[in-house]
Tab-separated table of C-alpha atoms and ligand atoms in Angstrom:
chain	number	residue	atom	x	y	z
A	243	MET	CA	-16.511	-9.246	20.187
A	244	SER	CA	-19.698	-9.253	18.144
A	245	ILE	CA	-17.966	-10.643	15.044
A	246	GLN	CA	-17.825	-14.424	15.206
A	247	ARG	CA	-17.025	-15.545	11.698
A	248	VAL	CA	-15.028	-13.621	9.093
A	249	LEU	CA	-14.825	-14.333	5.388
A	250	ILE	CA	-11.394	-13.342	4.126
A	251	ALA	CA	-11.836	-12.054	0.578
A	252	ASN	CA	-8.203	-12.030	-0.428
A	253	ARG	CA	-5.179	-14.222	-0.977
A	254	GLY	CA	-1.432	-14.413	-0.476
A	255	GLU	CA	0.373	-13.076	2.550
A	256	ILE	CA	-2.458	-10.771	3.610
A	257	ALA	CA	-4.958	-13.630	3.826
A	258	VAL	CA	-2.529	-15.424	6.139
A	259	ARG	CA	-2.083	-12.236	8.159
A	260	VAL	CA	-5.839	-11.879	8.665
A	261	VAL	CA	-6.250	-15.551	9.609
A	262	ARG	CA	-3.659	-15.057	12.360
A	263	ALA	CA	-5.435	-11.976	13.717
A	264	CYS	CA	-8.733	-13.889	13.777
A	265	LYS	CA	-7.130	-16.752	15.678
A	266	ALA	CA	-5.678	-14.378	18.235
A	267	LEU	CA	-9.147	-12.951	18.875
A	268	GLY	CA	-10.975	-16.282	18.867
A	269	ILE	CA	-12.846	-15.428	15.656
A	270	GLU	CA	-13.554	-18.136	13.089
A	271	SER	CA	-11.962	-17.535	9.688
A	272	VAL	CA	-13.268	-18.726	6.353
A	273	VAL	CA	-10.863	-18.117	3.481
A	274	ALA	CA	-12.386	-17.389	0.081
A	275	VAL	CA	-10.151	-19.002	-2.537
A	276	SER	CA	-9.980	-19.239	-6.300
A	277	LYS	CA	-9.360	-22.618	-7.903
A	278	ALA	CA	-5.670	-21.702	-8.099
A	279	ASP	CA	-5.467	-21.127	-4.341
A	280	GLN	CA	-7.393	-24.108	-2.959
A	281	ASP	CA	-4.198	-25.459	-1.490
A	282	SER	CA	-2.809	-22.164	-0.242
A	283	LEU	CA	-1.290	-21.596	3.183
A	284	ALA	CA	-4.200	-19.319	4.129
A	285	ALA	CA	-6.687	-22.015	3.100
A	286	ARG	CA	-4.868	-24.504	5.295
A	287	LEU	CA	-4.449	-22.216	8.297
A	288	GLY	CA	-7.999	-20.885	8.251
A	289	ASP	CA	-10.826	-22.756	9.936
A	290	ARG	CA	-12.376	-23.314	6.512
A	291	ALA	CA	-11.878	-22.467	2.867
A	292	VAL	CA	-14.565	-21.894	0.300
A	293	THR	CA	-13.995	-21.796	-3.453
A	294	ILE	CA	-15.401	-18.682	-5.095
A	295	GLY	CA	-14.444	-19.180	-8.735
A	296	PRO	CA	-11.743	-19.859	-11.290
A	297	ALA	CA	-8.153	-18.649	-11.125
A	298	ARG	CA	-8.751	-15.404	-12.968
A	299	ALA	CA	-9.324	-12.641	-10.430
A	300	ALA	CA	-12.151	-11.096	-12.445
A	301	GLN	CA	-14.129	-14.281	-11.859
A	302	SER	CA	-13.095	-14.829	-8.246
A	303	TYR	CA	-11.440	-12.212	-6.009
A	304	LEU	CA	-13.016	-9.371	-7.966
A	305	ASP	CA	-16.420	-11.014	-8.372
A	306	GLN	CA	-18.602	-9.178	-5.864
A	307	ASN	CA	-21.555	-11.517	-6.233
A	308	ALA	CA	-19.440	-14.625	-5.772
A	309	ILE	CA	-17.903	-13.223	-2.614
A	310	LEU	CA	-21.188	-12.052	-1.134
A	311	ALA	CA	-22.782	-15.409	-1.941
A	312	ALA	CA	-19.887	-17.161	-0.204
A	313	ALA	CA	-20.211	-14.946	2.861
A	314	LEU	CA	-23.951	-15.546	3.101
A	315	GLY	CA	-23.472	-19.245	2.362
A	316	VAL	CA	-21.059	-19.803	5.247
A	317	LYS	CA	-23.022	-17.394	7.473
A	318	ALA	CA	-20.069	-15.095	7.957
A	319	ASP	CA	-20.995	-11.951	9.845
A	320	ALA	CA	-18.047	-9.984	8.482
A	321	ILE	CA	-15.796	-9.710	5.419
A	322	HIS	CA	-12.164	-8.678	5.626
A	323	PRO	CA	-11.064	-7.412	2.194
A	324	GLY	CA	-7.301	-7.211	2.767
A	325	TYR	CA	-5.747	-4.717	0.299
A	326	GLY	CA	-6.233	-4.536	-3.452
A	327	PHE	CA	-9.096	-6.438	-5.120
A	328	LEU	CA	-12.392	-5.209	-3.596
A	329	ALA	CA	-10.894	-3.385	-0.613
A	330	GLU	CA	-11.628	0.075	-2.026
A	331	ASN	CA	-14.692	-0.664	-4.097
A	332	PRO	CA	-17.567	1.473	-2.761
A	333	ARG	CA	-20.238	-0.617	-4.498
A	334	PHE	CA	-18.938	-3.727	-2.784
A	335	VAL	CA	-18.844	-2.025	0.609
A	336	LYS	CA	-22.406	-0.825	0.051
A	337	ALA	CA	-23.512	-4.320	-0.917
A	338	CYS	CA	-22.037	-5.643	2.345
A	339	GLU	CA	-23.929	-2.982	4.277
A	340	GLU	CA	-27.173	-3.845	2.491
A	341	ASN	CA	-26.712	-7.523	3.301
A	342	GLN	CA	-25.994	-6.815	6.981
A	343	ILE	CA	-22.465	-8.129	6.622
A	344	THR	CA	-19.896	-6.100	8.520
A	345	PHE	CA	-17.232	-4.785	6.165
A	346	VAL	CA	-13.952	-4.670	8.067
A	347	GLY	CA	-13.073	-1.180	6.953
A	348	PRO	CA	-14.689	2.229	6.593
A	349	ARG	CA	-18.257	3.046	5.614
A	350	SER	CA	-19.064	2.957	1.898
A	351	ALA	CA	-19.483	6.746	1.838
A	352	SER	CA	-15.871	7.256	2.968
A	353	VAL	CA	-14.591	4.741	0.429
A	354	ALA	CA	-16.559	6.474	-2.324
A	355	ALA	CA	-15.418	9.964	-1.340
A	356	MET	CA	-11.725	9.073	-1.194
A	357	GLY	CA	-11.795	6.663	-4.138
A	358	ASN	CA	-11.885	9.520	-6.577
A	359	LYS	CA	-8.670	11.494	-6.212
A	360	LEU	CA	-10.168	14.672	-7.604
A	361	GLU	CA	-12.927	14.554	-5.033
A	362	ALA	CA	-10.443	13.611	-2.316
A	363	ARG	CA	-8.312	16.663	-3.165
A	364	GLU	CA	-11.334	18.932	-2.716
A	365	ILE	CA	-12.225	17.335	0.603
A	366	ALA	CA	-8.642	17.647	1.825
A	367	LYS	CA	-8.592	21.331	0.856
A	368	SER	CA	-11.850	21.915	2.715
A	369	TYR	CA	-10.154	20.782	5.935
A	370	GLY	CA	-7.168	23.022	5.374
A	371	VAL	CA	-4.859	20.278	4.128
A	372	PRO	CA	-2.490	21.483	1.383
A	373	VAL	CA	-2.744	19.645	-1.957
A	374	VAL	CA	-0.227	19.539	-4.817
A	375	PRO	CA	-0.841	22.416	-7.247
A	376	GLY	CA	-2.905	20.806	-9.972
A	377	SER	CA	-5.913	20.876	-12.234
A	378	PRO	CA	-9.506	19.745	-12.319
A	379	ARG	CA	-10.478	16.984	-14.744
A	380	ILE	CA	-8.660	17.240	-18.086
A	381	ALA	CA	-10.835	16.205	-21.009
A	382	SER	CA	-8.253	16.326	-23.806
A	383	TYR	CA	-4.536	16.944	-24.222
A	384	GLU	CA	-5.310	20.229	-25.976
A	385	ASP	CA	-7.013	21.435	-22.788
A	386	ALA	CA	-3.938	20.379	-20.866
A	387	ALA	CA	-1.439	22.688	-22.574
A	388	ASP	CA	-2.509	26.003	-21.004
A	389	ILE	CA	-3.075	24.584	-17.551
A	390	ALA	CA	0.254	22.764	-17.649
A	391	ASP	CA	1.951	26.083	-18.449
A	392	GLN	CA	0.321	27.682	-15.433
A	393	ILE	CA	1.234	24.791	-13.114
A	394	GLY	CA	4.758	24.663	-14.528
A	395	PHE	CA	6.609	21.689	-16.036
A	396	PRO	CA	7.312	18.917	-15.242
A	397	ILE	CA	3.758	17.810	-14.553
A	398	LEU	CA	2.110	14.440	-14.005
A	399	PHE	CA	-1.037	13.129	-15.568
A	400	LYS	CA	-2.798	11.059	-12.935
A	401	ALA	CA	-5.867	8.846	-13.033
A	402	ALA	CA	-8.709	10.040	-10.794
A	403	ALA	CA	-9.532	6.398	-10.058
A	404	GLY	CA	-5.853	5.408	-9.837
A	405	GLY	CA	-4.056	3.043	-7.531
A	406	GLY	CA	-0.962	0.859	-7.481
A	407	GLY	CA	0.995	3.437	-9.477
A	408	ARG	CA	-1.085	2.899	-12.592
A	409	GLY	CA	-2.363	5.686	-14.822
A	410	ILE	CA	0.516	8.029	-13.936
A	411	ARG	CA	2.689	9.667	-16.626
A	412	ILE	CA	5.318	12.347	-16.314
A	413	VAL	CA	5.438	15.199	-18.848
A	414	ASN	CA	8.622	17.254	-19.065
A	415	LYS	CA	7.684	19.598	-21.888
A	416	PRO	CA	4.640	20.579	-23.987
A	417	SER	CA	5.576	18.339	-26.912
A	418	GLU	CA	5.192	15.278	-24.652
A	419	LEU	CA	1.648	16.122	-23.574
A	420	LYS	CA	-0.207	14.231	-26.283
A	421	VAL	CA	1.462	10.849	-25.958
A	422	ALA	CA	1.539	10.994	-22.148
A	423	PHE	CA	-2.153	11.891	-22.042
A	424	GLN	CA	-3.081	9.039	-24.345
A	425	ASN	CA	-0.971	6.487	-22.494
A	426	ALA	CA	-2.213	7.509	-19.064
A	427	ALA	CA	-5.841	7.480	-20.218
A	428	ALA	CA	-5.494	4.059	-21.848
A	429	GLU	CA	-3.793	2.589	-18.780
A	430	ALA	CA	-6.454	4.060	-16.482
A	431	GLU	CA	-9.256	2.739	-18.653
A	432	ALA	CA	-7.739	-0.754	-18.697
A	433	ALA	CA	-6.966	-0.860	-14.972
A	434	PHE	CA	-9.963	0.961	-13.496
A	435	GLY	CA	-12.589	1.202	-16.244
A	436	ASP	CA	-12.385	4.983	-15.868
A	437	ASN	CA	-10.108	7.159	-17.992
A	438	THR	CA	-10.618	10.414	-16.064
A	439	LEU	CA	-7.283	12.236	-15.765
A	440	TYR	CA	-6.052	15.338	-13.977
A	441	MET	CA	-2.689	17.047	-13.589
A	442	GLU	CA	-0.373	17.720	-10.671
A	443	ARG	CA	2.882	19.583	-10.510
A	444	TYR	CA	5.646	16.999	-10.423
A	445	ILE	CA	7.616	17.424	-7.219
A	446	VAL	CA	11.134	16.699	-8.399
A	447	SER	CA	12.926	16.088	-5.130
A	448	ALA	CA	10.199	14.230	-3.305
A	449	ARG	CA	9.747	11.878	-0.425
A	450	HIS	CA	6.598	9.830	-0.003
A	451	ILE	CA	5.433	10.269	3.574
A	452	GLU	CA	2.213	8.655	4.762
A	453	ILE	CA	0.324	8.703	8.042
A	454	GLN	CA	-1.362	5.638	9.510
A	455	VAL	CA	-4.693	6.734	10.929
A	456	PHE	CA	-7.473	4.977	12.784
A	457	GLY	CA	-10.987	6.066	13.675
A	458	ASP	CA	-13.955	4.474	15.411
A	459	ARG	CA	-17.694	5.144	15.324
A	460	TYR	CA	-17.508	7.257	18.478
A	461	ASN	CA	-15.517	9.967	16.707
A	462	ASN	CA	-12.219	8.979	18.236
A	463	VAL	CA	-9.332	9.444	15.805
A	464	ILE	CA	-5.666	8.703	16.326
A	465	HIS	CA	-2.593	8.524	14.146
A	466	LEU	CA	0.116	5.911	14.537
A	467	GLY	CA	2.944	7.959	13.108
A	468	GLU	CA	4.327	8.073	9.631
A	469	ARG	CA	6.086	5.829	7.140
A	470	ASP	CA	8.619	6.893	4.541
A	471	CYS	CA	7.986	4.992	1.300
A	472	SER	CA	10.306	6.936	-0.987
A	473	MET	CA	12.202	3.942	-2.321
A	474	GLN	CA	10.005	3.290	-5.338
A	475	ARG	CA	10.089	2.024	-8.873
A	476	ARG	CA	7.480	3.183	-11.332
A	477	TYR	CA	5.491	4.923	-8.589
A	478	GLN	CA	5.331	1.670	-6.600
A	479	LYS	CA	6.894	1.108	-3.208
A	480	ILE	CA	9.792	-1.311	-2.736
A	481	ILE	CA	11.226	-0.519	0.703
A	482	GLU	CA	9.407	1.348	3.458
A	483	GLU	CA	10.566	2.581	6.827
A	484	ALA	CA	9.120	4.038	9.993
A	485	PRO	CA	9.501	6.593	11.419
A	486	ALA	CA	10.396	9.076	8.643
A	487	ALA	CA	13.774	9.960	10.036
A	488	MET	CA	14.749	12.267	7.163
A	489	VAL	CA	11.918	14.757	7.606
A	490	PRO	CA	12.334	17.533	10.206
A	491	GLN	CA	10.459	16.797	13.424
A	492	GLN	CA	8.315	19.927	13.166
A	493	THR	CA	7.214	19.052	9.632
A	494	ARG	CA	6.432	15.491	10.671
A	495	GLN	CA	4.159	16.793	13.369
A	496	ALA	CA	2.454	19.136	10.904
A	497	ILE	CA	1.835	16.226	8.499
A	498	ARG	CA	0.398	14.096	11.309
A	499	ASP	CA	-1.877	16.963	12.364
A	500	ALA	CA	-3.070	17.474	8.779
A	501	ALA	CA	-3.918	13.782	8.435
A	502	VAL	CA	-5.865	13.768	11.690
A	503	ALA	CA	-7.774	16.926	10.716
A	504	LEU	CA	-8.876	15.303	7.466
A	505	VAL	CA	-9.854	12.011	9.065
A	506	LYS	CA	-11.769	13.732	11.874
A	507	GLY	CA	-13.446	15.928	9.298
A	508	ILE	CA	-14.894	13.003	7.394
A	509	SER	CA	-15.725	10.991	10.553
A	510	TYR	CA	-13.614	8.173	9.246
A	511	GLU	CA	-13.905	4.725	10.792
A	512	ASN	CA	-11.323	1.945	10.867
A	513	ALA	CA	-7.768	1.872	9.454
A	514	GLY	CA	-6.673	4.251	6.742
A	515	THR	CA	-3.585	5.902	5.355
A	516	VAL	CA	-3.228	9.507	4.295
A	517	GLU	CA	-0.444	9.835	1.744
A	518	PHE	CA	1.608	12.981	1.273
A	519	ILE	CA	4.391	14.069	-0.990
A	520	TYR	CA	7.138	15.979	0.787
A	521	ASP	CA	9.083	18.561	-1.177
A	522	GLU	CA	12.562	18.388	0.320
A	523	LYS	CA	13.802	21.576	-1.291
A	524	ARG	CA	10.983	23.727	0.041
A	525	ASP	CA	10.281	21.774	3.248
A	526	GLU	CA	6.635	21.678	2.213
A	527	PHE	CA	4.144	18.825	2.107
A	528	TYR	CA	1.048	18.142	0.051
A	529	PHE	CA	-1.818	15.656	0.253
A	530	LEU	CA	-1.639	12.958	-2.445
A	531	GLU	CA	-4.483	10.579	-1.665
A	532	MET	CA	-6.101	8.585	1.085
A	533	ASN	CA	-6.111	4.802	1.004
A	534	THR	CA	-9.239	3.598	2.797
A	535	ARG	CA	-7.852	0.205	3.772
A	536	LEU	CA	-5.044	-1.666	5.414
A	537	GLN	CA	-1.762	-0.850	3.689
A	538	VAL	CA	0.788	-3.432	2.497
A	539	GLU	CA	3.423	-1.812	4.704
A	540	HIS	CA	1.341	-1.727	7.904
A	541	PRO	CA	3.736	-4.087	9.775
A	542	ILE	CA	6.463	-1.458	10.179
A	543	THR	CA	3.971	0.670	12.094
A	544	GLU	CA	3.047	-2.362	14.181
A	545	ALA	CA	6.732	-2.918	14.919
A	546	ILE	CA	7.398	0.549	16.291
A	547	THR	CA	4.041	1.066	18.076
A	548	GLY	CA	3.311	-2.446	19.321
A	549	VAL	CA	-0.285	-2.086	18.094
A	550	ASP	CA	-1.741	-4.996	16.101
A	551	LEU	CA	-3.537	-3.097	13.357
A	552	VAL	CA	-5.506	-6.041	11.965
A	553	GLN	CA	-6.835	-7.004	15.387
A	554	LEU	CA	-7.746	-3.373	15.935
A	555	GLN	CA	-9.574	-3.356	12.583
A	556	LEU	CA	-11.669	-6.311	13.693
A	557	LYS	CA	-12.436	-4.789	17.091
A	558	VAL	CA	-13.435	-1.433	15.684
A	559	ALA	CA	-15.524	-3.056	12.934
A	560	SER	CA	-17.402	-5.017	15.585
A	561	GLY	CA	-18.378	-1.758	17.277
A	562	GLU	CA	-15.778	-1.420	19.995
A	563	ALA	CA	-14.080	1.889	20.672
A	564	LEU	CA	-10.432	2.342	19.675
A	565	GLY	CA	-9.304	1.971	23.250
A	566	TYR	CA	-6.249	4.180	22.706
A	567	ASP	CA	-5.747	7.863	23.328
A	568	GLN	CA	-3.225	9.607	21.135
A	569	SER	CA	-0.948	9.907	24.171
A	570	GLU	CA	-0.930	6.122	24.540
A	571	ILE	CA	0.609	5.638	21.104
A	572	THR	CA	4.351	5.630	21.601
A	573	PHE	CA	7.169	4.833	19.218
A	574	SER	CA	10.114	2.589	19.797
A	575	GLY	CA	13.096	2.070	17.501
A	576	HIS	CA	13.049	1.937	13.729
A	577	ALA	CA	11.507	-0.573	11.321
A	578	ILE	CA	12.170	-1.365	7.658
A	579	GLU	CA	10.079	-3.455	5.286
A	580	CYS	CA	11.354	-5.000	2.057
A	581	ARG	CA	8.846	-6.304	-0.472
A	582	ILE	CA	10.106	-9.601	-1.821
A	583	ASN	CA	8.670	-10.287	-5.253
A	584	ALA	CA	8.781	-13.140	-7.756
A	585	GLU	CA	10.355	-11.126	-10.529
A	586	SER	CA	13.534	-10.741	-12.480
A	587	PRO	CA	15.154	-7.322	-11.965
A	588	ARG	CA	17.749	-7.997	-14.667
A	589	ASN	CA	14.996	-8.820	-17.140
A	590	SER	CA	12.846	-5.671	-16.850
A	591	PHE	CA	11.344	-7.012	-13.613
A	592	HIS	CA	9.445	-9.672	-15.504
A	593	PRO	CA	7.233	-11.796	-13.225
A	594	SER	CA	8.739	-15.165	-12.363
A	595	PRO	CA	6.030	-17.603	-11.266
A	596	GLY	CA	6.736	-21.316	-10.741
A	597	LYS	CA	7.739	-23.831	-8.122
A	598	ILE	CA	9.807	-22.759	-5.141
A	599	THR	CA	12.376	-25.534	-4.775
A	600	LEU	CA	14.235	-23.912	-1.880
A	601	TRP	CA	12.689	-21.495	0.625
A	602	SER	CA	15.098	-20.603	3.377
A	603	PRO	CA	14.266	-17.327	5.123
A	604	PRO	CA	16.592	-15.869	7.747
A	605	ASP	CA	15.928	-16.749	11.350
A	606	LEU	CA	17.203	-13.685	13.149
A	607	GLU	CA	16.184	-11.638	16.143
A	608	GLY	CA	14.060	-8.618	15.299
A	609	VAL	CA	12.984	-10.082	11.956
A	610	ARG	CA	9.359	-10.799	11.042
A	611	LEU	CA	8.337	-12.455	7.795
A	612	ASP	CA	4.796	-12.108	6.488
A	613	THR	CA	4.359	-14.678	3.748
A	614	HIS	CA	2.204	-17.376	2.229
A	615	CYS	CA	5.178	-19.161	0.655
A	616	TYR	CA	6.975	-22.357	1.633
A	617	GLN	CA	9.291	-24.870	0.009
A	618	GLY	CA	7.386	-26.684	-2.719
A	619	TYR	CA	4.786	-23.926	-3.161
A	620	VAL	CA	3.964	-23.127	-6.768
A	621	VAL	CA	3.597	-19.385	-7.315
A	622	PRO	CA	0.630	-19.046	-9.669
A	623	PRO	CA	0.963	-16.724	-12.676
A	624	PHE	CA	-2.407	-15.027	-12.214
A	625	TYR	CA	-1.795	-12.550	-9.418
A	626	ASP	CA	0.665	-9.927	-8.282
A	627	SER	CA	4.161	-11.030	-7.543
A	628	LEU	CA	4.488	-10.325	-3.816
A	629	LEU	CA	6.008	-13.382	-2.113
A	630	ALA	CA	6.855	-12.038	1.306
A	631	LYS	CA	7.440	-8.960	3.371
A	632	LEU	CA	10.610	-8.893	5.418
A	633	ILE	CA	10.090	-6.613	8.409
A	634	VAL	CA	13.081	-5.726	10.527
A	635	HIS	CA	12.907	-3.844	13.816
A	636	GLY	CA	16.064	-2.258	15.208
A	637	LYS	CA	16.847	-0.009	18.112
A	638	ASP	CA	17.531	2.864	15.730
A	639	ARG	CA	17.748	3.418	11.970
A	640	GLY	CA	21.363	2.304	11.682
A	641	ASP	CA	20.666	-0.870	13.611
A	642	ALA	CA	17.597	-1.622	11.463
A	643	ILE	CA	19.627	-1.157	8.274
A	644	GLU	CA	22.407	-3.472	9.488
A	645	ARG	CA	19.909	-6.175	10.455
A	646	THR	CA	18.114	-5.826	7.120
A	647	LYS	CA	21.388	-6.281	5.246
A	648	GLU	CA	22.087	-9.441	7.169
A	649	ALA	CA	18.546	-10.780	6.778
A	650	LEU	CA	18.514	-10.238	3.018
A	651	GLY	CA	21.974	-11.756	2.689
A	652	ARG	CA	20.791	-14.923	4.410
A	653	PHE	CA	17.483	-15.232	2.561
A	654	LYS	CA	17.799	-18.066	0.020
A	655	VAL	CA	15.150	-18.857	-2.567
A	656	GLU	CA	15.553	-21.219	-5.512
A	657	GLY	CA	13.321	-22.363	-8.346
A	658	ILE	CA	11.997	-18.918	-9.175
A	659	GLU	CA	13.679	-15.566	-9.565
A	660	THR	CA	13.270	-12.955	-6.857
A	661	ASN	CA	14.312	-9.364	-6.244
A	662	ILE	CA	16.273	-10.214	-3.071
A	663	GLU	CA	19.638	-9.345	-4.624
A	664	PHE	CA	18.180	-6.076	-5.915
A	665	LEU	CA	16.879	-5.235	-2.429
A	666	SER	CA	20.359	-5.937	-1.073
A	667	PHE	CA	21.797	-3.546	-3.619
A	668	LEU	CA	19.396	-0.826	-2.445
A	669	ILE	CA	19.891	-1.292	1.270
A	670	ASN	CA	23.681	-1.557	0.983
A	671	ASP	CA	24.040	1.670	-0.959
A	672	PRO	CA	25.570	4.532	1.059
A	673	ASP	CA	22.703	6.756	-0.109
A	674	PHE	CA	20.283	4.568	1.812
A	675	ALA	CA	22.318	4.850	4.985
A	676	SER	CA	22.610	8.617	4.642
A	677	GLY	CA	18.957	8.930	3.693
A	678	GLU	CA	19.922	10.772	0.528
A	679	TYR	CA	17.396	9.206	-1.763
A	680	ASN	CA	14.046	10.245	-3.114
A	681	THR	CA	11.313	8.706	-5.241
A	682	ARG	CA	13.542	8.840	-8.355
A	683	TRP	CA	16.604	7.163	-6.875
A	684	VAL	CA	15.940	3.718	-8.350
A	685	GLU	CA	15.445	5.104	-11.830
A	686	ALA	CA	18.715	7.019	-11.607
A	687	ASN	CA	20.772	4.179	-10.114
A	688	ILE	CA	19.412	0.946	-11.499
A	689	GLY	CA	21.982	0.933	-14.286
A	690	ARG	CA	24.695	0.246	-11.700
A	691	PHE	CA	22.781	-2.812	-10.484
A	692	ILE	CA	22.147	-4.200	-13.944
A	693	SER	CA	25.765	-3.806	-15.041
A	694	GLY	CA	27.252	-4.755	-11.638
V	796	LIG	P1	0.212	0.182	-0.580
V	796	LIG	O1	0.322	1.648	-0.426
V	796	LIG	O2	-0.612	-0.520	0.420
V	796	LIG	O3	1.508	-0.443	-0.858
V	796	LIG	P2	-0.294	-0.220	-3.306
V	796	LIG	O4	-0.658	0.993	-4.057
V	796	LIG	O5	1.030	-0.823	-3.496
V	796	LIG	O6	-0.653	0.081	-1.835
V	796	LIG	O7	-1.412	-1.296	-3.586
V	796	LIG	C1	-1.573	-2.426	-2.775
V	796	LIG	C2	-2.232	-3.480	-3.593
V	796	LIG	O8	-3.482	-3.024	-4.039
V	796	LIG	C3	-1.452	-3.846	-4.809
V	796	LIG	O9	-1.640	-5.211	-5.040
V	796	LIG	C4	-2.103	-3.003	-5.892
V	796	LIG	O10	-1.955	-3.591	-7.147
V	796	LIG	C5	-3.533	-2.985	-5.435
V	796	LIG	N1	-4.286	-1.769	-5.762
V	796	LIG	C6	-4.025	-0.527	-5.365
V	796	LIG	N2	-4.943	0.343	-5.786
V	796	LIG	C7	-5.843	-0.371	-6.506
V	796	LIG	C8	-7.033	-0.045	-7.206
V	796	LIG	N3	-7.504	1.186	-7.272
V	796	LIG	N4	-7.696	-1.051	-7.816
V	796	LIG	C9	-7.244	-2.302	-7.743
V	796	LIG	N5	-6.128	-2.650	-7.094
V	796	LIG	C10	-5.430	-1.724	-6.484
V	797	LIG	P1	-1.384	5.603	-6.414
V	797	LIG	O1	-2.839	5.714	-6.121
V	797	LIG	O2	-1.100	4.926	-7.688
V	797	LIG	O3	-0.646	5.074	-5.239
V	797	LIG	P2	-0.323	8.214	-5.704
V	797	LIG	O4	-1.031	9.502	-5.931
V	797	LIG	O5	-0.274	7.717	-4.311
V	797	LIG	O6	-0.932	7.111	-6.658
V	797	LIG	O7	1.148	8.352	-6.275
V	797	LIG	C1	2.000	7.233	-6.351
V	797	LIG	C2	3.438	7.713	-6.341
V	797	LIG	O8	3.697	8.576	-7.460
V	797	LIG	C3	3.814	8.552	-5.132
V	797	LIG	O9	4.207	7.755	-4.048
V	797	LIG	C4	4.960	9.392	-5.676
V	797	LIG	O10	6.178	8.684	-5.691
V	797	LIG	C5	4.542	9.638	-7.104
V	797	LIG	N1	3.821	10.909	-7.209
V	797	LIG	C6	2.477	11.078	-7.215
V	797	LIG	N2	2.164	12.372	-7.340
V	797	LIG	C7	3.327	13.051	-7.406
V	797	LIG	C8	3.687	14.435	-7.565
V	797	LIG	N3	2.758	15.365	-7.695
V	797	LIG	N4	4.998	14.754	-7.630
V	797	LIG	C9	5.961	13.802	-7.517
V	797	LIG	N5	5.689	12.504	-7.385
V	797	LIG	C10	4.389	12.110	-7.328
V	798	LIG	MG1	-0.642	5.949	-3.353
């Protein structure tokens, strides 16, 4: 392994996850922390921690210069970006390259190409991958009216620079175009500093299906199967599962092939995810975007393939070959991930930071918990609300669901509010067991939870 010391430019559960992968490979880990995270679990588990700035992410985890200075200061030969923050920032990746620091992820050119969804759609098309019927850049809502008519309502406005479900607005009829356009543009400007919008046909009965891919610098590309992330709220994932049991086998194979064709086409290196929307009514799939990083929900793929994706990221970044042929990737059982957040579902999902006075996760077979939390930990108010990921591996889908129900039922947290009860509501619903849910299920059913 040519990488000897990694700076981890992230926080929370993913920083802990990367520390563990480094330990397993005998790599030194230095955790970059803001003032609010000096005492974090990652800081304590890592070989070292280095403070990069104040609590506010703009002055710490998003401050490229501070992170590069820290990496050079501790003589790290690599930076692992985790997900979010600078993970998909092409300027940051380029700066790492220019400073001879290995970025644990793809080359800056790949990050740049896929970072703009309009550009990514064109690239996908050029490799024969179907994209959702849509538009080029829309400059004003007046321009949108004719194109929206051609595409057919409902449509979505989407931010070209978008991520994390932000900058997306649904439009059901022409009279809604103006307000939706303005809101999407404002949200995109605030979140990404780029208000470029485009339109896509809104797939009404949709499942979110994504393919985990991996490439190395020797042009080897493999996929590690798909994940179904259709249980969403406001275009953000809540529960994910692998494999995608509700999609016909032939279609699943076609989606996997499309993802591999794209990734081979762009000579992609390291871990990535190609996201698709699956139209259940038509049994058709379309490219949505490619995330050029490790995904939050990567552990369910690890569960069913037995491949440690973060260790593989480090190996491939250090110049090793993948070491797997496609035929060596096999799938076993079914895995489900629940995202446990510090939030109050009965109060519009308001964030609920504060001190955790009781932290009692379930200790059950087949259950993995990725977390940075512990009893006594104070959840800071500055960052996103993810507390833990509960990953359950069962022998089949039914078994995984039963174990998840039990694990959630036994998970006790006090001092702050969490969405555990809400997750229980979702997983216990007969629609989950039958698989009869799509990306709009939460919206349509949340009333029953609130009033129940
Ligand atoms: P995943 O598919 O891995 O679940 P998400 O879209 O939920 O990805 O995003 C993972 C994390 O990255 C979240 O914390 C989200 O807020 C953040 N994120 C996603 N896209 C961007 C972006 N373009 N800029 C900044 N943060 C982002
Ligand atoms: P982000 O970068 O914010 O993750 P995506 O393009 O991946 O944006 O879309 C996020 C979610 O929004 C998808 O998982 C899906 O639920 C929904 N979505 C996006 N595009 C469409 C579409 N054309 N039709 C239906 N739903 C969509
Ligand atoms: Mg997405």
